[in-house]
Coordinates of C-alpha atoms in Angstrom, one line a residue:
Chain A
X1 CA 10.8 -45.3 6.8
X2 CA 9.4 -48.4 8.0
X3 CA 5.6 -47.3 6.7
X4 CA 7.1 -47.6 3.4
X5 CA 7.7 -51.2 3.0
X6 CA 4.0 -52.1 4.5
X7 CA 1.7 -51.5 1.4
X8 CA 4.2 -53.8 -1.0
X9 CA 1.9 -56.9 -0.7
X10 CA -0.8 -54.7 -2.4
X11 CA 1.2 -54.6 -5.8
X12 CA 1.8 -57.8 -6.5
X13 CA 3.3 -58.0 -9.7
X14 CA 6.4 -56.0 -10.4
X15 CA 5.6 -52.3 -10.3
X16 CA 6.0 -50.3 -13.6
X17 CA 8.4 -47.6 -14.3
X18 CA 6.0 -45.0 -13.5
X19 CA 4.4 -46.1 -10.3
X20 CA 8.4 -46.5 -9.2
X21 CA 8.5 -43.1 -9.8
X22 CA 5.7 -41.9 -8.0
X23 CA 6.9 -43.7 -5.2
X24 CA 11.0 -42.7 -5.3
X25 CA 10.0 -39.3 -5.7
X26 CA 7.5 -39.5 -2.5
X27 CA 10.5 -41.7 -0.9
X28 CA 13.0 -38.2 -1.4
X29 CA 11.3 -35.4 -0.9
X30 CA 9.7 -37.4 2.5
X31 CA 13.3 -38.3 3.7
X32 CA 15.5 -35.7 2.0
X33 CA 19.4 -36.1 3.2
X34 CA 18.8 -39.8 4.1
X35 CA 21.7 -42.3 2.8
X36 CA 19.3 -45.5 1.2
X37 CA 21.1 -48.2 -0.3
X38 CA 19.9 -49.3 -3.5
X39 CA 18.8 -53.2 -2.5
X40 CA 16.5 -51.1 -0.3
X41 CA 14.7 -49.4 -3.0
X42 CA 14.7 -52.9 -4.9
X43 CA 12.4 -54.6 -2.7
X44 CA 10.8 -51.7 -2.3
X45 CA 9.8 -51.8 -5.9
X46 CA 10.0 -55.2 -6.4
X47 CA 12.5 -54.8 -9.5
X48 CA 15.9 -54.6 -10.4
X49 CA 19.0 -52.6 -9.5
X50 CA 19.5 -51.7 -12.9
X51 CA 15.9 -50.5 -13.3
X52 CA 16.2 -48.5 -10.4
X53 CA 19.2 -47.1 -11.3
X54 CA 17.4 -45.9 -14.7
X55 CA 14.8 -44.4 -12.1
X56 CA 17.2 -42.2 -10.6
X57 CA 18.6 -41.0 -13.3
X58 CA 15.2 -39.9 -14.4
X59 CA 14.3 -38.0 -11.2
X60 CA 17.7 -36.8 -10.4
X61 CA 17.5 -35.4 -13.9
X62 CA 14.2 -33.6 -13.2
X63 CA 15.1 -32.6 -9.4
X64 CA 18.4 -30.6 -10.9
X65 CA 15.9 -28.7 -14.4
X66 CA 13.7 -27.4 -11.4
X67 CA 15.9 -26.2 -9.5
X68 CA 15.6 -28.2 -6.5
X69 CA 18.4 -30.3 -5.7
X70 CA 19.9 -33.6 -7.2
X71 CA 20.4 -37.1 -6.2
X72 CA 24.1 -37.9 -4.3
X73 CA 25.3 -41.2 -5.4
X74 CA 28.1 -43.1 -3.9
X75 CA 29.5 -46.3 -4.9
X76 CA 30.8 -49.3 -3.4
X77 CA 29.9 -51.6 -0.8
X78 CA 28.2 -49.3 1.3
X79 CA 26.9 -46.8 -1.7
X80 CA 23.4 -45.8 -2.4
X81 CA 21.8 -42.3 -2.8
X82 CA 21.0 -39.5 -1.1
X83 CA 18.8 -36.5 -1.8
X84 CA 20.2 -33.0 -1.3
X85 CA 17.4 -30.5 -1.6
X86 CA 19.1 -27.3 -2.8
X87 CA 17.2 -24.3 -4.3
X88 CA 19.0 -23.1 -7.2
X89 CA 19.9 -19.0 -6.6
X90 CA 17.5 -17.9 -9.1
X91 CA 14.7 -19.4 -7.0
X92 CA 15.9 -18.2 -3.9
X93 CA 16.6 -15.0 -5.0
X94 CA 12.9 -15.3 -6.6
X95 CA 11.4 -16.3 -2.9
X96 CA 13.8 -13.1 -1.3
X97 CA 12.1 -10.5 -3.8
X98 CA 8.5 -11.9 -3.0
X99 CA 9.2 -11.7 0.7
X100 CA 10.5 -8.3 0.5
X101 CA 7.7 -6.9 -1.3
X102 CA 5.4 -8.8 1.5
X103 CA 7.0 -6.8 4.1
X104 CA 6.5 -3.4 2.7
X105 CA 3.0 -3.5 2.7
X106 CA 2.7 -0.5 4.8
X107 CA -0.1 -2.0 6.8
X108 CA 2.6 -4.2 8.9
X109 CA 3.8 -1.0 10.9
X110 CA 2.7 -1.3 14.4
X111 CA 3.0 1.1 17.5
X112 CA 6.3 1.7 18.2
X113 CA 7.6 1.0 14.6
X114 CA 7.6 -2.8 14.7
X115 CA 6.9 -4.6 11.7
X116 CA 3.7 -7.5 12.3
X117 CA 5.2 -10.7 10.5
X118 CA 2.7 -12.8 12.5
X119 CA 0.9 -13.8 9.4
X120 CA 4.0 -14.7 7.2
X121 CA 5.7 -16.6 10.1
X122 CA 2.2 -18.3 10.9
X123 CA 1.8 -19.5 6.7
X124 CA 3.0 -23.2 6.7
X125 CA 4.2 -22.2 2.7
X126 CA 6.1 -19.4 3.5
X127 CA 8.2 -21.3 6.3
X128 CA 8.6 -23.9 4.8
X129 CA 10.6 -21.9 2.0
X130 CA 12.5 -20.3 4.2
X131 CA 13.4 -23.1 5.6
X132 CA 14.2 -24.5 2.0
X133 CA 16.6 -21.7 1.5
X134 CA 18.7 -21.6 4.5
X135 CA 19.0 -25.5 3.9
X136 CA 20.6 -24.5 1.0
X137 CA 23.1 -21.7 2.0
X138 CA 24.2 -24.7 5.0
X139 CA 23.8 -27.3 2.6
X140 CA 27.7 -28.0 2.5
X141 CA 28.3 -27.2 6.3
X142 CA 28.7 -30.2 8.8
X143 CA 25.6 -29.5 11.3
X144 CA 23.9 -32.1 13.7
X145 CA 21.4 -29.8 15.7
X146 CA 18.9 -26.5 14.8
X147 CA 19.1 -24.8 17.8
X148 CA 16.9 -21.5 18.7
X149 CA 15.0 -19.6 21.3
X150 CA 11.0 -19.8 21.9
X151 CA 8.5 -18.8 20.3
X152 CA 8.8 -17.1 17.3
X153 CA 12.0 -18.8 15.0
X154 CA 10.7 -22.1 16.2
X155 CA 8.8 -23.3 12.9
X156 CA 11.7 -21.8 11.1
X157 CA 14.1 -23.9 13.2
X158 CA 11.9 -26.8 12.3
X159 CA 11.5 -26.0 8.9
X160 CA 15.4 -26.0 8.1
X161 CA 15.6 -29.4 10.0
X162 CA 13.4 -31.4 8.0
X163 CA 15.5 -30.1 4.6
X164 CA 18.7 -30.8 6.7
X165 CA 17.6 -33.9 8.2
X166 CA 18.7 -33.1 11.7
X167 CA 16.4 -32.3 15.4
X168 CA 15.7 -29.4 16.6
X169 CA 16.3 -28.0 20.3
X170 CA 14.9 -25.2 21.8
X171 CA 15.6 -22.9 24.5
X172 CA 13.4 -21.1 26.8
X173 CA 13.4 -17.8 28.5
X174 CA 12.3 -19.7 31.6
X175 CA 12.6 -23.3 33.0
X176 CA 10.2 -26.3 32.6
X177 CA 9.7 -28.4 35.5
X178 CA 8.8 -31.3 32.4
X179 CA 12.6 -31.2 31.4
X180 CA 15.0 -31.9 33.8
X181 CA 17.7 -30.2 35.0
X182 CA 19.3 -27.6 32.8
X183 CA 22.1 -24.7 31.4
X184 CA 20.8 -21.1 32.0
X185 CA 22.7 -18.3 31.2
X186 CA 21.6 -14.6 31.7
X187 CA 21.9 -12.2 28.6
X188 CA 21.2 -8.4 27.9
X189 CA 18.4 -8.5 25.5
X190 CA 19.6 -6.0 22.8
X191 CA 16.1 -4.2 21.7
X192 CA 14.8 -4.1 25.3
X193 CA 18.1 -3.2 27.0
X194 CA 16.9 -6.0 29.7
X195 CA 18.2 -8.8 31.5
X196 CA 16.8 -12.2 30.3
X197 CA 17.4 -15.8 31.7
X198 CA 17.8 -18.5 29.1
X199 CA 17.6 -22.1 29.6
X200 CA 18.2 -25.4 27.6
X201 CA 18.0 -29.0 29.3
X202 CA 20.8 -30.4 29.7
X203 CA 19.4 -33.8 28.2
X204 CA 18.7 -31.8 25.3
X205 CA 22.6 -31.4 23.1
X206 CA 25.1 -33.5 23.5
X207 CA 28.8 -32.4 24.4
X208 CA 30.7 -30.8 21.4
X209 CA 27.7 -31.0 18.8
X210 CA 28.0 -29.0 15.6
X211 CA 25.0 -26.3 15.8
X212 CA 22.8 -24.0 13.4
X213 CA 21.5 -21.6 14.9
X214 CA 17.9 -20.2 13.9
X215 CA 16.0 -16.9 14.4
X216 CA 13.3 -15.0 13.3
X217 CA 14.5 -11.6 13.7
X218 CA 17.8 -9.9 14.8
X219 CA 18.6 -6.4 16.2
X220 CA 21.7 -5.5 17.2
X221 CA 22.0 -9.2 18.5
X222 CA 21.4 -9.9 22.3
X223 CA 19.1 -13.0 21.8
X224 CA 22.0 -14.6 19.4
X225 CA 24.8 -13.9 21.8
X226 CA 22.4 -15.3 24.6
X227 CA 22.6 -18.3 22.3
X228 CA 26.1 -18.7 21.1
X229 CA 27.3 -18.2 25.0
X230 CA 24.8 -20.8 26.4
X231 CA 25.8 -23.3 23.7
X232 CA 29.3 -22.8 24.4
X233 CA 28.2 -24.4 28.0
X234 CA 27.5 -27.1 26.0
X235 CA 31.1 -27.1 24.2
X236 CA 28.9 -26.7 20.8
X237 CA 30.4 -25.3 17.9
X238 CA 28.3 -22.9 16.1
X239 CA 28.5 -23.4 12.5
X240 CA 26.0 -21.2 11.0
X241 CA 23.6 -18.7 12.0
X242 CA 20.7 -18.1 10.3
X243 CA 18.4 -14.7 10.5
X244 CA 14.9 -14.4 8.8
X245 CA 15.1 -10.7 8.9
X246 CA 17.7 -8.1 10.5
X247 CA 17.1 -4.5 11.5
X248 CA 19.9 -2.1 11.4
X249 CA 20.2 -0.9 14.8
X250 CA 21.3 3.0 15.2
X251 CA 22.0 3.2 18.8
X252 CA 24.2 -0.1 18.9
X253 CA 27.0 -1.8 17.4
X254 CA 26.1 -5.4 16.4
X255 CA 27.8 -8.1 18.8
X256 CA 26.9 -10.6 15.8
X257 CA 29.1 -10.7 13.0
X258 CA 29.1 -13.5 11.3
X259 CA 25.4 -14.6 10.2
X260 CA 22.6 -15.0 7.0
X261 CA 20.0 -13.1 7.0
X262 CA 17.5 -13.0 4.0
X263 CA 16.2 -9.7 4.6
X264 CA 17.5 -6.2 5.9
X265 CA 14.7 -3.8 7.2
X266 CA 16.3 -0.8 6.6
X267 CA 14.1 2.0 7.3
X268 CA 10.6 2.4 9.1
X269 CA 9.0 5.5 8.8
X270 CA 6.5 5.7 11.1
X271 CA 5.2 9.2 9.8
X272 CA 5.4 9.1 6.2
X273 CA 3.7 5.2 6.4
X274 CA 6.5 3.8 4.1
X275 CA 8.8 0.9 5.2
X276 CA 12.0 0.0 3.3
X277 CA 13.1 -3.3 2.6
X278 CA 16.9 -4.8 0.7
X279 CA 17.6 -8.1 0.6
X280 CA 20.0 -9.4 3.4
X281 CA 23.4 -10.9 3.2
X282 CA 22.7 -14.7 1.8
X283 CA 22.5 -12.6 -1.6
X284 CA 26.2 -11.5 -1.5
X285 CA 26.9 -14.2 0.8
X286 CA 25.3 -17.7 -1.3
X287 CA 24.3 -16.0 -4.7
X288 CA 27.2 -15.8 -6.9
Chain B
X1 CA 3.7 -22.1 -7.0
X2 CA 5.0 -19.7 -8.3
X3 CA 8.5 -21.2 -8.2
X4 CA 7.4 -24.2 -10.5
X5 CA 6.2 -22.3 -14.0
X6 CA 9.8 -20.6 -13.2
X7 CA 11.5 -23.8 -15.2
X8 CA 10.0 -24.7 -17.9
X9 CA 12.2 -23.3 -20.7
X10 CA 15.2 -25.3 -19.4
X11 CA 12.9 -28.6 -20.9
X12 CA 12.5 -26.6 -24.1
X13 CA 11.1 -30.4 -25.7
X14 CA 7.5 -31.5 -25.0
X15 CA 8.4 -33.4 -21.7
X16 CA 8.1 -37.4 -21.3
X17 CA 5.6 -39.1 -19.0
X18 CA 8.6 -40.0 -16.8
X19 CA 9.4 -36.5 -16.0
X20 CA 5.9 -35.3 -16.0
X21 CA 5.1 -37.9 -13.2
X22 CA 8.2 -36.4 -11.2
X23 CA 7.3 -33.1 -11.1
X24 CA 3.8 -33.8 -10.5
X25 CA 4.5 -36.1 -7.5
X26 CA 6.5 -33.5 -6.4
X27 CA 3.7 -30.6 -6.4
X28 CA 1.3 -32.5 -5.0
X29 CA 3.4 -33.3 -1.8
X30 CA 4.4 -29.8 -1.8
X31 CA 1.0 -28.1 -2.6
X32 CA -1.9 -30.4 -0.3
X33 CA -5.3 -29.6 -0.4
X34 CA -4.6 -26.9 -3.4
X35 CA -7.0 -26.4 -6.1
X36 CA -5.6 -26.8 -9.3
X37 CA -6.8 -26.8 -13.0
X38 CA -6.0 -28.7 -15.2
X39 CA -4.8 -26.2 -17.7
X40 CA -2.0 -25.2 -15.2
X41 CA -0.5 -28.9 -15.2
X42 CA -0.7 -28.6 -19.0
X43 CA 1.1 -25.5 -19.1
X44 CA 3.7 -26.5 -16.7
X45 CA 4.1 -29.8 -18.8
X46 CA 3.9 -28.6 -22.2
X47 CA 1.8 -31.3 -22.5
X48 CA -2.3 -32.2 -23.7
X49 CA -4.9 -32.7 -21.1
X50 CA -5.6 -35.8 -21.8
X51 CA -1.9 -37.0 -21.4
X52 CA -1.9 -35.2 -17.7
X53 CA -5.7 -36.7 -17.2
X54 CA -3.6 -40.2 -17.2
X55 CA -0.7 -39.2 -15.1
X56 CA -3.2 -37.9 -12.4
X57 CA -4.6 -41.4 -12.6
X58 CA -1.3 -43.0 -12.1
X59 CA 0.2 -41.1 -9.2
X60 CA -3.8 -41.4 -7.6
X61 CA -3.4 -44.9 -8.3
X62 CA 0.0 -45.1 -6.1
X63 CA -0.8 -42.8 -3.1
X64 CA -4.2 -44.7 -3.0
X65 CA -2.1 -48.1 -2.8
X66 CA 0.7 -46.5 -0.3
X67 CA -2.0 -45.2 1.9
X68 CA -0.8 -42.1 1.9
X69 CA -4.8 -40.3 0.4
X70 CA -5.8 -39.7 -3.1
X71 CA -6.1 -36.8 -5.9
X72 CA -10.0 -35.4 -5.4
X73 CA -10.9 -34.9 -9.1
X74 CA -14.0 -32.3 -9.9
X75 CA -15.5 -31.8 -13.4
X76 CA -16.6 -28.4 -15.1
X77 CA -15.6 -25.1 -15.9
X78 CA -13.8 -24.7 -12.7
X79 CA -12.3 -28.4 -12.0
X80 CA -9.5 -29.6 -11.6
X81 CA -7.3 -31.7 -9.0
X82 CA -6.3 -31.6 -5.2
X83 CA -4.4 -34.2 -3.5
X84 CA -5.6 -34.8 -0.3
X85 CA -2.9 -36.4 2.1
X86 CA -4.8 -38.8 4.2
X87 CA -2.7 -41.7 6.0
X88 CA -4.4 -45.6 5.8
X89 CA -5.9 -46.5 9.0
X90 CA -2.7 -49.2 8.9
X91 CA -0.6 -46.6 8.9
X92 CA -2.1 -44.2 11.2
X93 CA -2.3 -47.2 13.9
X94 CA 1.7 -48.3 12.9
X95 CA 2.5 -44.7 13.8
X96 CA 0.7 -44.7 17.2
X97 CA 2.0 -48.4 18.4
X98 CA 5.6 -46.8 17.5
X99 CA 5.3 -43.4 19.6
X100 CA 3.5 -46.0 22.5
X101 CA 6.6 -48.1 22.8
X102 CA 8.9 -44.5 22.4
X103 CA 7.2 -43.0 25.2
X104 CA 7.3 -46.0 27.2
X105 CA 11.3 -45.7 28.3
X106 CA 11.6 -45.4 31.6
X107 CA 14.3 -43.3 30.8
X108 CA 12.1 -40.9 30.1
X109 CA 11.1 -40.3 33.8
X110 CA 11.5 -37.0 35.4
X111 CA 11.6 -36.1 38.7
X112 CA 7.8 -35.3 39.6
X113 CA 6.5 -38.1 37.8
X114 CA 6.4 -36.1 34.3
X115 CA 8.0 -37.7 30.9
X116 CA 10.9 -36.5 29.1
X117 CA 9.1 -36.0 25.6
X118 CA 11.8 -33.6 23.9
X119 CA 13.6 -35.3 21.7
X120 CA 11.0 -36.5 20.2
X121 CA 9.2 -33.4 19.9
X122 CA 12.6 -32.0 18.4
X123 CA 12.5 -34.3 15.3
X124 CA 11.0 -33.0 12.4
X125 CA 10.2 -37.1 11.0
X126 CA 8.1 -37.7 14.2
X127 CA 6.4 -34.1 13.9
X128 CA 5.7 -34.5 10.4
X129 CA 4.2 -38.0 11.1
X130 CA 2.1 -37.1 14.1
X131 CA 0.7 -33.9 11.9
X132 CA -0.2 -36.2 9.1
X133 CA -1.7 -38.3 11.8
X134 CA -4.1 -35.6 13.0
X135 CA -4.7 -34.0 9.5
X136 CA -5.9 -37.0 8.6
X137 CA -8.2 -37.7 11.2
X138 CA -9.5 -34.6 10.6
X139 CA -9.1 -34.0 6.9
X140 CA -13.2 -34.0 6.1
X141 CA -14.0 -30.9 9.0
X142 CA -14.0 -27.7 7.8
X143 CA -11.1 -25.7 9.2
X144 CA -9.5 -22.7 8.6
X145 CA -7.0 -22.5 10.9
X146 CA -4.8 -24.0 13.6
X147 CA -4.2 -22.6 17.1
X148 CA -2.4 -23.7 19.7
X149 CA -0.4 -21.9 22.7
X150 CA 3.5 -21.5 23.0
X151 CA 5.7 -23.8 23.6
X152 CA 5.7 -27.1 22.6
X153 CA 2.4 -27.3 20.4
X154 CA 4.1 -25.2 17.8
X155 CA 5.9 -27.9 15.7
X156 CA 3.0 -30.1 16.3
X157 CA 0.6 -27.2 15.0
X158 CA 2.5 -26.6 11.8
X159 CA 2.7 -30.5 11.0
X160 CA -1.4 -30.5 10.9
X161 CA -1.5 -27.1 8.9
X162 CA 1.0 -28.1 6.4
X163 CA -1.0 -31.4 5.4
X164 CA -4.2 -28.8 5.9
X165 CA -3.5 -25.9 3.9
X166 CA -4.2 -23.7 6.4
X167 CA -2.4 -21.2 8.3
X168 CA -1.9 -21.3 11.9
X169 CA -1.8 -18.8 15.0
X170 CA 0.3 -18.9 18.3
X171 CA -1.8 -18.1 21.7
X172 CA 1.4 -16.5 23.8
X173 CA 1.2 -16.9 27.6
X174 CA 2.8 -13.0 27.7
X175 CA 2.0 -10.5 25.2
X176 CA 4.5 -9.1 22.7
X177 CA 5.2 -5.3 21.8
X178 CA 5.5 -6.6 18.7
X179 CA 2.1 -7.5 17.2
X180 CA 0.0 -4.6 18.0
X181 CA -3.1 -4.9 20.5
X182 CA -4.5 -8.5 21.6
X183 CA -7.3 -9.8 23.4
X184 CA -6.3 -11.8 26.7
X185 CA -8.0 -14.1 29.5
X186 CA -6.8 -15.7 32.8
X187 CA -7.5 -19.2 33.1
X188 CA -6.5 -21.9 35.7
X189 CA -3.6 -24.2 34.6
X190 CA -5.3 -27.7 35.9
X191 CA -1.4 -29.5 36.8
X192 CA 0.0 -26.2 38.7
X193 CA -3.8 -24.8 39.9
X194 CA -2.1 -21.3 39.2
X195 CA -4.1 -18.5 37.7
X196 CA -2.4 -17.8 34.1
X197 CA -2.9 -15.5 31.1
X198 CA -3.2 -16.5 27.4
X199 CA -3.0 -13.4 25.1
X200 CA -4.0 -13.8 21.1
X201 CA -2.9 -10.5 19.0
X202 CA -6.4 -9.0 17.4
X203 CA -5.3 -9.5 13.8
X204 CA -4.1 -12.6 14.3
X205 CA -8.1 -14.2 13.9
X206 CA -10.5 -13.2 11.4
X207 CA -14.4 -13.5 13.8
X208 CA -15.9 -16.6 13.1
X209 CA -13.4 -18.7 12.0
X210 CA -13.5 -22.5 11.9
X211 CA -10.4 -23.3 14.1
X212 CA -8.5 -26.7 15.0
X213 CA -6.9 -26.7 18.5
X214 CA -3.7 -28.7 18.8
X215 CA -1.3 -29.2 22.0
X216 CA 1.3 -31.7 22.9
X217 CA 0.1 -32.2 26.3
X218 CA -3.3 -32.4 28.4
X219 CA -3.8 -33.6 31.6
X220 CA -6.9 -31.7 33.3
X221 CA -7.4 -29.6 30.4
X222 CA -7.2 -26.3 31.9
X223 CA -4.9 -24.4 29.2
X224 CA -7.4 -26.1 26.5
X225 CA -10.3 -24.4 28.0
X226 CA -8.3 -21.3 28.1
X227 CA -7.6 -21.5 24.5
X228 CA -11.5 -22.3 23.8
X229 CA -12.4 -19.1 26.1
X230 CA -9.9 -17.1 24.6
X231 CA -11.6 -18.1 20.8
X232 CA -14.8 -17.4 22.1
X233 CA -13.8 -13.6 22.2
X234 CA -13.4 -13.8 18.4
X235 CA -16.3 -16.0 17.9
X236 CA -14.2 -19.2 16.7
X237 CA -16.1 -22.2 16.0
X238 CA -13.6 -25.0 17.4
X239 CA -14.1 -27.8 15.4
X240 CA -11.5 -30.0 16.6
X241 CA -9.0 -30.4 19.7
X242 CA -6.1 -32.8 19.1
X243 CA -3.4 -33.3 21.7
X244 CA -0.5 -36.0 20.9
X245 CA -0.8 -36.8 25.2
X246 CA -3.3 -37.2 27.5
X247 CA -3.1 -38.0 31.0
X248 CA -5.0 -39.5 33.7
X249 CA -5.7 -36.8 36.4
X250 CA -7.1 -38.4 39.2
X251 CA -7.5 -35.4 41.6
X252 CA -9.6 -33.6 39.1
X253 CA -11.8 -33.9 36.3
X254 CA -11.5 -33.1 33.1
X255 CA -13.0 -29.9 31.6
X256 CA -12.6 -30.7 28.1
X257 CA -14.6 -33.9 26.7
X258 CA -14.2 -33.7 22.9
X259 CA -10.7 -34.4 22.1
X260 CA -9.0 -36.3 19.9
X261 CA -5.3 -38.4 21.6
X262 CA -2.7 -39.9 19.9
X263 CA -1.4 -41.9 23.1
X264 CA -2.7 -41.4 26.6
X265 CA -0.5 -41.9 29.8
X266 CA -2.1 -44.2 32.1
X267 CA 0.3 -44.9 35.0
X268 CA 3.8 -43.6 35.6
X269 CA 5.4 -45.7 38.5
X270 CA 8.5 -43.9 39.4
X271 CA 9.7 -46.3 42.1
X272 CA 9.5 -48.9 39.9
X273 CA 10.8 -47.4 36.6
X274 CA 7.5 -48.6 35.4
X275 CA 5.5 -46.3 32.7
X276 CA 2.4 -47.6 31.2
X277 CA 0.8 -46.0 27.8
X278 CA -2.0 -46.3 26.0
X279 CA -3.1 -46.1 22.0
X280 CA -5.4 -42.2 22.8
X281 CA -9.0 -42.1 22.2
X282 CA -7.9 -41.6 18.1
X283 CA -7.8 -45.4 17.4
X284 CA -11.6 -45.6 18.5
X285 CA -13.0 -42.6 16.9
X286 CA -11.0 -42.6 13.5
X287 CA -10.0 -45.8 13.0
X288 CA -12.8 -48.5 12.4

């Protein structure tokens, strides 16, 4: 926030309409969910509030054609803007399909008949739209923290948090002596049938916060239970959770049942080299 | 990108300069360091080259002013435009003094002497900052990708390979099932002294690769030197090390000399409350 109000003095004059653009737009997408009251964005551009109420109206105009979100305006003394990114459902749906068709590239089955997702979880694009599109489906939801579980849904976690404008917290299947005291819980991982520790400082959440929880995969569940029973140490409340990709899982029930996941792998066929892929619930779930 | 062309009928009308500057703005942020020819911007606008020639000049104009890098134009059959995020040296420095004064809380202190760093590894604004920090610094390298070693790197790694355009790769401390054979080396961590493995999945790391190291933390610089042993068995070229902390380790030496720090620790005084930090080594070799 503050780096924006340093480079003023290099304008000078009162900024045209289309350098206000440039910079609102920037200001947005860099800050996305962040209540600015107007008078802010008149110094900032060194114009009036009705000019930059015209400005607005242009971008907010532009952000809603393509699909990726609008401008909230509120009135009175207090008012201003905020943006809400929100992919429309054709362009989610549209990122779902590509994913999909990523995953069944044949190649990705590995001993054992794991999928390797490495290089799609490792492509800063990729998580960053997935991250785009679960901000959407918790868009309306009241959330103050991403919470998830090292290593692999951490860029995802992070990912969601900069579209929700909210930190991230991470637990860790063991302790570090660099964060104080903490929670652990232990927790039957579901895929490996075997008893795991995990551990979040208790600096970390604050009594009673309103959680998203954020994965890469999910099984029939183990890791997320681990999750939702540690945060309850916490008095959290869990208001979402959010899957990349779920597996169906033959052998046991689910002990998750309320979740998104964009992606369903629903058959890996180790012999015959073909994986199938559906989308997962955020299509019946957000798309409608 | 594929996302954007997706749109374009709702505008039906050629679009205005207003809007073309939104949407624009908007693909550069979300698309750094991508090629793009010119043609594309005119399909996407319904527009005439020489009308998106002038808006490239306008929103290069404005990111040059805010600091925030420029549009890299080329000429010929295959030109076109990439927008190269590179913070002012004003900014860069703002950043640093801000973290400095973050870090020095002596709230922060843990038992042990170490620094409670969390929270502010946990927000996505700081993480994106501290990313744009280092992509900057080393935005004129040739690098193909980032690595750096679970856990608290991660976000940091991301931020840099977002404002890079690269893709990044996560050194795990115990191999996983799930990403198929991997090369692995014991190293010596230099704050515990205890031997440790670092495992990297074979397909992760094409041989040869340019690579960027990044880490939140070094003190001795044993888990660095891991990481450049464990590169050296695909035959990475490491072409930069950034780590947002350094420390002074006064029992050993350091093993790793060419680094670039955002901050560096120079004295924690627990019985005083006292902590002292530094601007890192970054201000003297990027900023002059």
């Amino acid at each position: 926030m503050v780096y924006y109000l340093l480079n003023i003095r290099f304008w000078g004059v009162v900024m045209k309409r289309s350098n206000r653009l440039v910079i609102l737009t920037d200001f947005f997408l860099e800050y996305p969910r962040k209540h600015i009251q107007l008078p802010y964005f008149v110094s900032l551009c060194e114009t009036t509030k009705s000019s930059i109420s015209e400005d607005l109206d242009i971008i907010n105009d532009v952000f809603q054609k393509q699909g990726m979100g609008y401008l909230q305006r509120t009135t009175g003394a207090s008012g201003g803007v905020k943006y809400i990114p929100e992919y429309s459902h054709k362009k989610s749906m549209q990122f779902i399909d590509e994913l999909k068709n990523k995953l069944e590239d044949p190649a990705r089955i590995l001993p054992g008949g794991y999928l390797y997702m490495s290089d799609l979880l490792g492509d800063p694009t990729i998580v960053r739209e997935i991250g785009r599109v679960f901000a959407s489906a918790f868009s309306k939801m009241d959330i103050d923290v991403i919470v998830t579980v090292a290593t692999k849904g951490i860029p995802l976690a992070y990912a969601v948090a900069s579209f929700l404008n909210v930190p991230v917290v991470i637990a860790r299947r063991d302790p570090k002596v660099t964060e104080g005291s903490s929670v652990s819980i232990n927790y039957v991982s579901g895929s490996s049938r075997k008893i795991q520790t995990m551990v979040l400082p208790k600096r970390s959440l604050e009594e009673g916060a309103n959680v998203c929880i954020i994965d890469d995969f999910m099984k029939a569940g183990g890791t997320i239970t681990g999750m939702v029973n540690l945060l309850a140490e916490f008095d959290a409340h869990v208001q979402a959770i959010g899957v990349l990709v779920e597996a169906d899982d033959e052998e046991e029930e689910r002990v998750v049942n309320s979740y998104t996941s964009l992606v369903k792998i629903t058959n890996v066929d180790i012999r015959h080299h073909n994986i199938e892929i559906q989308a997962g619930n955020y299509v019946e779930n957000h798309i409608n």
